[in-house]
XYZ file of C-alpha atoms in Angstrom:
438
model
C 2.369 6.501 -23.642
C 2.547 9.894 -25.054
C 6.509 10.959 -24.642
C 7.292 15.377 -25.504
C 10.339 15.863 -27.934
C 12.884 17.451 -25.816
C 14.128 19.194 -29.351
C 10.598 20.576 -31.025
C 8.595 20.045 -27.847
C 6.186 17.977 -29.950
C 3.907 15.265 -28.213
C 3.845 11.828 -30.157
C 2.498 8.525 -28.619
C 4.298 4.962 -28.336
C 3.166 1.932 -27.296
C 5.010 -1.478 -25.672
C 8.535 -1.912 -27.949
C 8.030 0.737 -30.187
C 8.790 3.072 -27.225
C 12.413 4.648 -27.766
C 14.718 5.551 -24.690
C 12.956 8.678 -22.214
C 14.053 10.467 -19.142
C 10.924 10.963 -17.379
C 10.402 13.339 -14.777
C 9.333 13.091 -10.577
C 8.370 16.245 -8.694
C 6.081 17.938 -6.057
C 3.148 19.905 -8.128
C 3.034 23.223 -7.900
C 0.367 25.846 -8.608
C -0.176 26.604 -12.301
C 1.226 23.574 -13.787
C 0.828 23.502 -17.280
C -1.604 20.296 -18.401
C -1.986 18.926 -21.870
C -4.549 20.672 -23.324
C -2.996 24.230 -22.509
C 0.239 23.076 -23.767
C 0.930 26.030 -26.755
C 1.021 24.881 -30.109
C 3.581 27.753 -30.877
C 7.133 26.422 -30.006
C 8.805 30.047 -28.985
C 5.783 30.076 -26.579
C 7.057 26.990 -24.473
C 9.920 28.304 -22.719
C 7.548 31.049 -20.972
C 4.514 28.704 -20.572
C 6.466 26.983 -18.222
C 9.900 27.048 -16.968
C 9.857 23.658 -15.192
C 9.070 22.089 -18.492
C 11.344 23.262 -20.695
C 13.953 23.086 -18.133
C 13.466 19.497 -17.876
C 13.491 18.922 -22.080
C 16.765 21.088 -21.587
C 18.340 18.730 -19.089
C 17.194 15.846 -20.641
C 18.530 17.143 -24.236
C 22.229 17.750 -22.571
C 22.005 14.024 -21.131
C 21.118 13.183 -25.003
C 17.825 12.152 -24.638
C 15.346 12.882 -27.179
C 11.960 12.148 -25.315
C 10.936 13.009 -21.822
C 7.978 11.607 -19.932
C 6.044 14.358 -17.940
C 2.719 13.667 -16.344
C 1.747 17.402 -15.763
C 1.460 17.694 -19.542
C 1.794 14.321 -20.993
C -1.803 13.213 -19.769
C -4.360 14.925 -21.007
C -6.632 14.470 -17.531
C -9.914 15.347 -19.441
C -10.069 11.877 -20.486
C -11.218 9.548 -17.647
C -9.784 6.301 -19.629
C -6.708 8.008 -20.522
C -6.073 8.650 -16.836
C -7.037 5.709 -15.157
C -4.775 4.026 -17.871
C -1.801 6.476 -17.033
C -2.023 5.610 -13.248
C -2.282 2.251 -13.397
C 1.110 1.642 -15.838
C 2.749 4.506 -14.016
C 4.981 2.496 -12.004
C 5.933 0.879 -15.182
C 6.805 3.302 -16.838
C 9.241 4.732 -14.416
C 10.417 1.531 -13.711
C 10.913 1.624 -18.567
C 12.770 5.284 -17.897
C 16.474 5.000 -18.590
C 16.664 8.012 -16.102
C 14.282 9.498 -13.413
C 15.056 13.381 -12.430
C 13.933 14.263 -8.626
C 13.257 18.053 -9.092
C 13.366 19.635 -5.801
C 11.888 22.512 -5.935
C 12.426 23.533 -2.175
C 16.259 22.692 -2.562
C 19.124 25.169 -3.197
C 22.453 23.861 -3.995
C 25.099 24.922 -1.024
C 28.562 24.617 -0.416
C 27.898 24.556 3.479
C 27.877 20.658 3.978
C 24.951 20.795 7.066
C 22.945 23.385 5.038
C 22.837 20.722 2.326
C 22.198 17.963 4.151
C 19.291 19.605 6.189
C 17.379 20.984 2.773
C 17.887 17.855 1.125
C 16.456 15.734 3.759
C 13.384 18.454 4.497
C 12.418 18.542 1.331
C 8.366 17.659 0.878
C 9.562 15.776 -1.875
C 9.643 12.766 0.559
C 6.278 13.642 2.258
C 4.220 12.611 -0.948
C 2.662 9.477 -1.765
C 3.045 9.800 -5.635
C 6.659 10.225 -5.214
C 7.417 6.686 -3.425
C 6.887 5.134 -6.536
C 9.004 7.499 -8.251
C 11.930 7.085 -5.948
C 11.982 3.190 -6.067
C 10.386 1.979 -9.993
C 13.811 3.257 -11.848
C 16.915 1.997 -12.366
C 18.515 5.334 -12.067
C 17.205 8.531 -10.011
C 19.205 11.756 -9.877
C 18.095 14.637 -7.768
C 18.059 18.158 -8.744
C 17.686 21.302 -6.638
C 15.661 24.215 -8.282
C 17.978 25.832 -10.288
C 18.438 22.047 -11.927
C 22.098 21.532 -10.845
C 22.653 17.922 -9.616
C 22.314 16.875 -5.720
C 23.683 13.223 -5.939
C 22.258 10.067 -7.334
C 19.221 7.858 -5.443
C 22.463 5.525 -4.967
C 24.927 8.026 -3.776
C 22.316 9.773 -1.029
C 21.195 6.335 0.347
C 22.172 6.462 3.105
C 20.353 9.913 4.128
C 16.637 8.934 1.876
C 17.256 5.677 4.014
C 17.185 7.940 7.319
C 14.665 10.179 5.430
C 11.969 7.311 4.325
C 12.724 4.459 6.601
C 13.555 2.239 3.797
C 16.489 -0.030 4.174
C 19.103 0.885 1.933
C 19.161 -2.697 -0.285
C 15.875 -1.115 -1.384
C 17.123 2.199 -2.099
C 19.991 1.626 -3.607
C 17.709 -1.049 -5.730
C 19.749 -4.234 -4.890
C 16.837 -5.421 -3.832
C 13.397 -5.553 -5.835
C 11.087 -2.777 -3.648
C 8.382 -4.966 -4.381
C 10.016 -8.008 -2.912
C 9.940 -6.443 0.912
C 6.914 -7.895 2.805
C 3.442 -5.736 2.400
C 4.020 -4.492 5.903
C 7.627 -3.155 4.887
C 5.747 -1.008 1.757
C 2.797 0.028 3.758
C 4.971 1.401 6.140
C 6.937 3.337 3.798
C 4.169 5.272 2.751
C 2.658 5.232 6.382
C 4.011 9.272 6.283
C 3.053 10.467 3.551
C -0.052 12.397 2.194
C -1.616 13.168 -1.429
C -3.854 16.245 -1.941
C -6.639 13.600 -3.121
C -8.152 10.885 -0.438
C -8.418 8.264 -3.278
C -4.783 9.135 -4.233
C -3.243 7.559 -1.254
C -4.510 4.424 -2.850
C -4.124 4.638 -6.463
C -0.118 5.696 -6.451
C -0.138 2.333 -4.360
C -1.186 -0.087 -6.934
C 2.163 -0.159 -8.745
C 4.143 -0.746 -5.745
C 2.052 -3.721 -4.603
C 1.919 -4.874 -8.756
C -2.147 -4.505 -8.440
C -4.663 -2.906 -10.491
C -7.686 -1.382 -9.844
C -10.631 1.329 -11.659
C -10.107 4.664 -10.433
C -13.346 6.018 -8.349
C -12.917 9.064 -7.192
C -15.425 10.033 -5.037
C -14.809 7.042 -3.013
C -12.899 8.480 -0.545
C -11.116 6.143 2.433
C -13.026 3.299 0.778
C -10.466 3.486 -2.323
C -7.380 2.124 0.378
C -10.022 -0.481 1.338
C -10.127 -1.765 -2.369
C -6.677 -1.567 -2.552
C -6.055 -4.231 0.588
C -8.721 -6.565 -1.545
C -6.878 -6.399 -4.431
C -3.471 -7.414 -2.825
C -5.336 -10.174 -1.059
C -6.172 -11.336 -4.172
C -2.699 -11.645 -5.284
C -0.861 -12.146 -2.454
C -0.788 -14.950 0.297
C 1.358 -12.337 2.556
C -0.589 -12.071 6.289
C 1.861 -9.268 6.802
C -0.757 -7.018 5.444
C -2.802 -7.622 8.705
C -0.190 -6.626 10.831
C -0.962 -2.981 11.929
C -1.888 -1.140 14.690
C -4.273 2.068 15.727
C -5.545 3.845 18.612
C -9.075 2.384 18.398
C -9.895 -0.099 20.764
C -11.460 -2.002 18.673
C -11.632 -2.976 14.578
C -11.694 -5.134 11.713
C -8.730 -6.839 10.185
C -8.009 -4.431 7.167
C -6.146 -1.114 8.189
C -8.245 2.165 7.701
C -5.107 4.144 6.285
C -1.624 3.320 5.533
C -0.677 5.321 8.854
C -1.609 2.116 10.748
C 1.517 0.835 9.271
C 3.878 3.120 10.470
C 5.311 0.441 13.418
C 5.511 -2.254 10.781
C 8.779 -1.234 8.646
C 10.746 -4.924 10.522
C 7.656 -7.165 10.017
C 9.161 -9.908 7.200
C 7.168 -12.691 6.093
C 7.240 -16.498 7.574
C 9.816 -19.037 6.097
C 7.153 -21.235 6.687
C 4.558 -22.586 3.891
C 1.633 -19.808 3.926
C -1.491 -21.720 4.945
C -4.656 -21.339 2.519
C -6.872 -18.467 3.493
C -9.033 -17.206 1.078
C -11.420 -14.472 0.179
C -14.940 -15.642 0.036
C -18.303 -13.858 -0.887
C -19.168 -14.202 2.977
C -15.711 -12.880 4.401
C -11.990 -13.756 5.044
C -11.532 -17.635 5.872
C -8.420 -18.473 8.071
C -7.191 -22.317 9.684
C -6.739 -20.868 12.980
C -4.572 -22.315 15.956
C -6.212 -21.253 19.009
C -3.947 -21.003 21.274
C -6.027 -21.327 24.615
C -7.954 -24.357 23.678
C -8.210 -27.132 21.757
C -11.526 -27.733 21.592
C -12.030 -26.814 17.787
C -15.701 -25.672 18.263
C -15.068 -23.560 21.061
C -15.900 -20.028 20.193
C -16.087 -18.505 23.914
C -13.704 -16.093 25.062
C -10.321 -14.654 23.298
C -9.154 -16.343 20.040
C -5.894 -15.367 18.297
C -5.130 -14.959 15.102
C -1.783 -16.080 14.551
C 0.132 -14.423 11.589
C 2.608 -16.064 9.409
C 4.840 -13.453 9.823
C 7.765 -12.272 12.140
C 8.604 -8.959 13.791
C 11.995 -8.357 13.555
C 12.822 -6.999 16.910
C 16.407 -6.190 18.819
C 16.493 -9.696 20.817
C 15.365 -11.740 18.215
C 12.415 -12.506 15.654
C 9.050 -13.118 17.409
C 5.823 -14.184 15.815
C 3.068 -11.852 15.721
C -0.678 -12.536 16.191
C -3.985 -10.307 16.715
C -6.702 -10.871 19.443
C -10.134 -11.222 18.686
C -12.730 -11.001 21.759
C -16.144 -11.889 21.822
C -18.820 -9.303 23.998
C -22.450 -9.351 24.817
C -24.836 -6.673 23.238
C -28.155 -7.253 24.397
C -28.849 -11.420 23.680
C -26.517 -11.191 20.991
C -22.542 -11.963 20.578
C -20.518 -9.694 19.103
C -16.575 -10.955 17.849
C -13.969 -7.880 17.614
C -10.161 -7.211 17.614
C -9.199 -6.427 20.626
C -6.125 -4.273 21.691
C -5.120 -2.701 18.312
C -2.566 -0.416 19.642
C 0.117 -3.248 19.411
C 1.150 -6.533 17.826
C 1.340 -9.545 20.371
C 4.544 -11.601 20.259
C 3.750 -14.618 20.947
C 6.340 -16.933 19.818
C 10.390 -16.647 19.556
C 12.245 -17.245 16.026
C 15.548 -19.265 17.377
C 16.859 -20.279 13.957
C 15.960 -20.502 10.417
C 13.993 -23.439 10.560
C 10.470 -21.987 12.665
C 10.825 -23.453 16.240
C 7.412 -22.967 18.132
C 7.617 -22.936 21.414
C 4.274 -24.827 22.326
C 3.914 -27.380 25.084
C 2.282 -30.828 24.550
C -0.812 -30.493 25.589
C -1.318 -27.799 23.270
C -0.702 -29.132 20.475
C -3.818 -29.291 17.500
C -4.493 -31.479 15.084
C -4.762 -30.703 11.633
C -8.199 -32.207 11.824
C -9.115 -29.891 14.281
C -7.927 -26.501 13.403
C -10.696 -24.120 13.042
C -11.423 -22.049 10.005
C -12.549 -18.630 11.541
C -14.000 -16.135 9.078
C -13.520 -12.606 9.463
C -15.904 -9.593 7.814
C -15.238 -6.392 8.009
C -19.002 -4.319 8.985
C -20.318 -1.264 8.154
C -19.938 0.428 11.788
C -18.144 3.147 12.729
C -15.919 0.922 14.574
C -15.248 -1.294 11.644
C -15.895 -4.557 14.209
C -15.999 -7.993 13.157
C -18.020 -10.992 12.339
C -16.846 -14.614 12.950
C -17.996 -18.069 12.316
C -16.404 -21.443 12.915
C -16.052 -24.292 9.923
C -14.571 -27.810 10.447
C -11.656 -27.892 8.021
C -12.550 -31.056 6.608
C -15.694 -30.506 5.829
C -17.839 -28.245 3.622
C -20.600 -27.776 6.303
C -20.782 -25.225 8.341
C -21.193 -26.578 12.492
C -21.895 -22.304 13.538
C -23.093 -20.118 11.195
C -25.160 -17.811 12.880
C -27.394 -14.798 11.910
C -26.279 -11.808 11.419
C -27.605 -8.430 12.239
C -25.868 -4.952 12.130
C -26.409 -2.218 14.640
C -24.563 0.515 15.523
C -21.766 -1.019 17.547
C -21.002 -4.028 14.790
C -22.297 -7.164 14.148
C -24.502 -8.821 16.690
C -24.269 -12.751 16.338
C -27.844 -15.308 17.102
C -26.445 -18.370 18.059
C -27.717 -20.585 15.902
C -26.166 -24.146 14.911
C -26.297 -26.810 11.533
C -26.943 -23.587 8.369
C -25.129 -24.486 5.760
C -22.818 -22.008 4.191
C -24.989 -20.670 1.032
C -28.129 -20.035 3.310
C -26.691 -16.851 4.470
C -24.128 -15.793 0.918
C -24.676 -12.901 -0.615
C -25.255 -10.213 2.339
C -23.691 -7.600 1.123
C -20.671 -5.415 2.833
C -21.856 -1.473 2.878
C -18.300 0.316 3.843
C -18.294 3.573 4.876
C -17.872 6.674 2.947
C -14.910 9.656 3.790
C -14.560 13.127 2.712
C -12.946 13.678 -0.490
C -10.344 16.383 -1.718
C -9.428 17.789 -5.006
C -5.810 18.215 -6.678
C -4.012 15.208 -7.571
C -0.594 16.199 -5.733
């Protein structure tokens, strides 16, 4: 990482344990920022090429630190590799900082207490999706209004960035790991929050869900859909399928991080996670249908039961999704129904997971159904399902598939085996795209 002398205001670069103690700095960009390259070589230039920079080496020199960590000038964004590199380790390096300081620049230190308050919480400094990260990688954050005096520490305001963010306070205060809360919980912290860039409501994601990824911008929407494959990847945590929107109905991965907004009490199962996996044809699942127990039955509603709990005011309830099959023309077509809201469908009485289920609908683990779920290319973003037995490889439906405008029309067709119908590839739709990082 390249660190800026806080003394000479001299760049040098560091890398792994050769780094020496920084302050690094977190902050809504403003116009005219300085960048790297236009950074003056002449030191009595620096104080009027910008005041927010050498106000920062200032602070950081009376808190004796010699290096300070900016990323308006400490990246030079003209290389692609450098950048991409910068934004995927810079969780860790705020995490690395021995001290983080929140400029606000919208903040003005007052001695009337509801004044303060009331700036401090208004501040778009907690609207922006860079600055989640920034607020919960370091050990130590200290907020400063705009004349650089000190507002309080991310541990003495907890209470009120708790109120602000909707992030329990054992995450604030850092008692907690932030990356310990379920993916529900961190999706739904940055459920408010907006970046000048479409792609960048991804990429200042990947730290907080410990996932890496290229950076593509140009990609638009599609870059928050890369991000949910990647935590797939590394996470067995159904939680991330447990959001809700206004469109009747979708696929099973959210189209923005606003889907998540209702999600903040959804904690994972205490239960072993059961084995679904990502697969070249889809998302595999050993489903419980909870209608039937016929474990080739594929008429009517199925639901997807998550292994994950909504923390609700009369007790913990387990959540699962409803997908429908419809008629288009001689085809079927599988969906999720009903996204506007979660379905409790069991109650959590004590630690140990009690399911309420009566005896006749019990299912055997030699019938539980393996549905696979694809997300299509529609504008509706509908689904594609086909059943497996779960102990064997075959495939007893795998039907043709056929995309039109409305989502995946399903042939009913029995015996294909799996590979027959691999490699069909996934065309996701494109968004709009913006331009300034912040």
């Amino acid at each position: 990482m390249r660190l800026l002398h806080t003394e000479t205001l001299q760049f040098e670069e560091f890398f792994d344990k050769n780094t020496p103690p920084y302050a690094i700095l977190s902050h809504r960009w403003q116009d005219k920022e300085t960048s790297f390259h236009e950074f003056p070589n002449d030191t009595k230039k620096h104080k009027g090429s910008s005041s927010k920079i050498w106000a920062c080496c200032q602070f950081a020199r009376s808190r004796s630190f010699d290096w300070v960590w900016i990323d308006t000038c400490c990246i030079d964004k003209r290389s692609s590799a450098e950048l991409s590199d910068a934004i995927n380790s810079m969780y860790h390096w705020y995490a690395r900082a021995s001290e983080c300081y929140a400029y606000l620049f919208d903040v003005v230190l007052q001695e009337n207490e509801i004044s303060k308050y009331k700036q401090f919480r208004d501040s778009t400094w907690f609207t922006r999706g860079w600055t989640l990260q920034e607020l919960l990688a370091p050990l130590n954050v200290i907020f400063l209004d705009c004349q650089w005096q000190i507002l309080g520490t991310r541990y003495s305001r907890s209470a009120e960035i708790s109120t602000v963010t909707g992030i329990a306070t054992t995450y604030v205060q850092g008692t907690t790991d932030a990356r310990e809360a379920s993916i529900a919980q961190r999706m739904s912290w940055a459920s408010n929050r907006s970046t000048s860039r479409v792609e960048d409501m991804a990429y200042s994601l990947m730290g907080l869900f410990n996932v890496n990824m290229p950076l593509l911008y140009g990609e638009g929407r599609k870059a928050f859909l890369r991000l949910q494959l990647e935590i797939i990847h590394n996470s067995d945590d159904e939680s991330i399928f447990a959001w809700t929107s206004k469109q009747r109905s979708s696929g099973l991965l959210a189209f923005w991080p606003s889907c998540f907004s209702g999600s903040k009490n959804i904690i994972p199962s205490l239960t072993p996670s059961r084995p679904y996996r990502m697969t070249r044809t889809g998302i595999e699942f050993p489903v419980m249908p909870l209608k039937s127990a016929n474990s080739l039955s594929v008429v009517g509603t199925k639901f997807l039961e998550l292994n994950c709990w909504d923390v609700l005011a009369d007790g913990n309830y387990r959540i699962c999704l409803s997908l429908h099959r419809t008629k288009r023309d001689a085809y079927d077509i599988w969906h999720r129904m009903d996204c506007s809201n979660l379905k409790p469908v069991y109650e959590h009485h004590e630690a140990t997971e009690l399911f309420e289920r009566s005896s006749t609908e019990h299912i055997h683990v030699h019938q539980v159904e393996h549905i696979c779920v694809k997300q299509s290319d529609s504008e509706h973003r509908v689904e594609h399902i086909w059943v497996k037995q779960s102990d064997s490889e075959d495939v007893v439906r795998l039907p043709k598939m056929f995309y039109t405008p409305c989502g995946v029309a399903i042939r009913p067709e029995l015996g294909e085996k799996e590979g027959e119908n691999q490699g069909r590839g996934i065309q996701e739709q494109s968004a709009n795209t913006s331009d300034a990082k912040y």
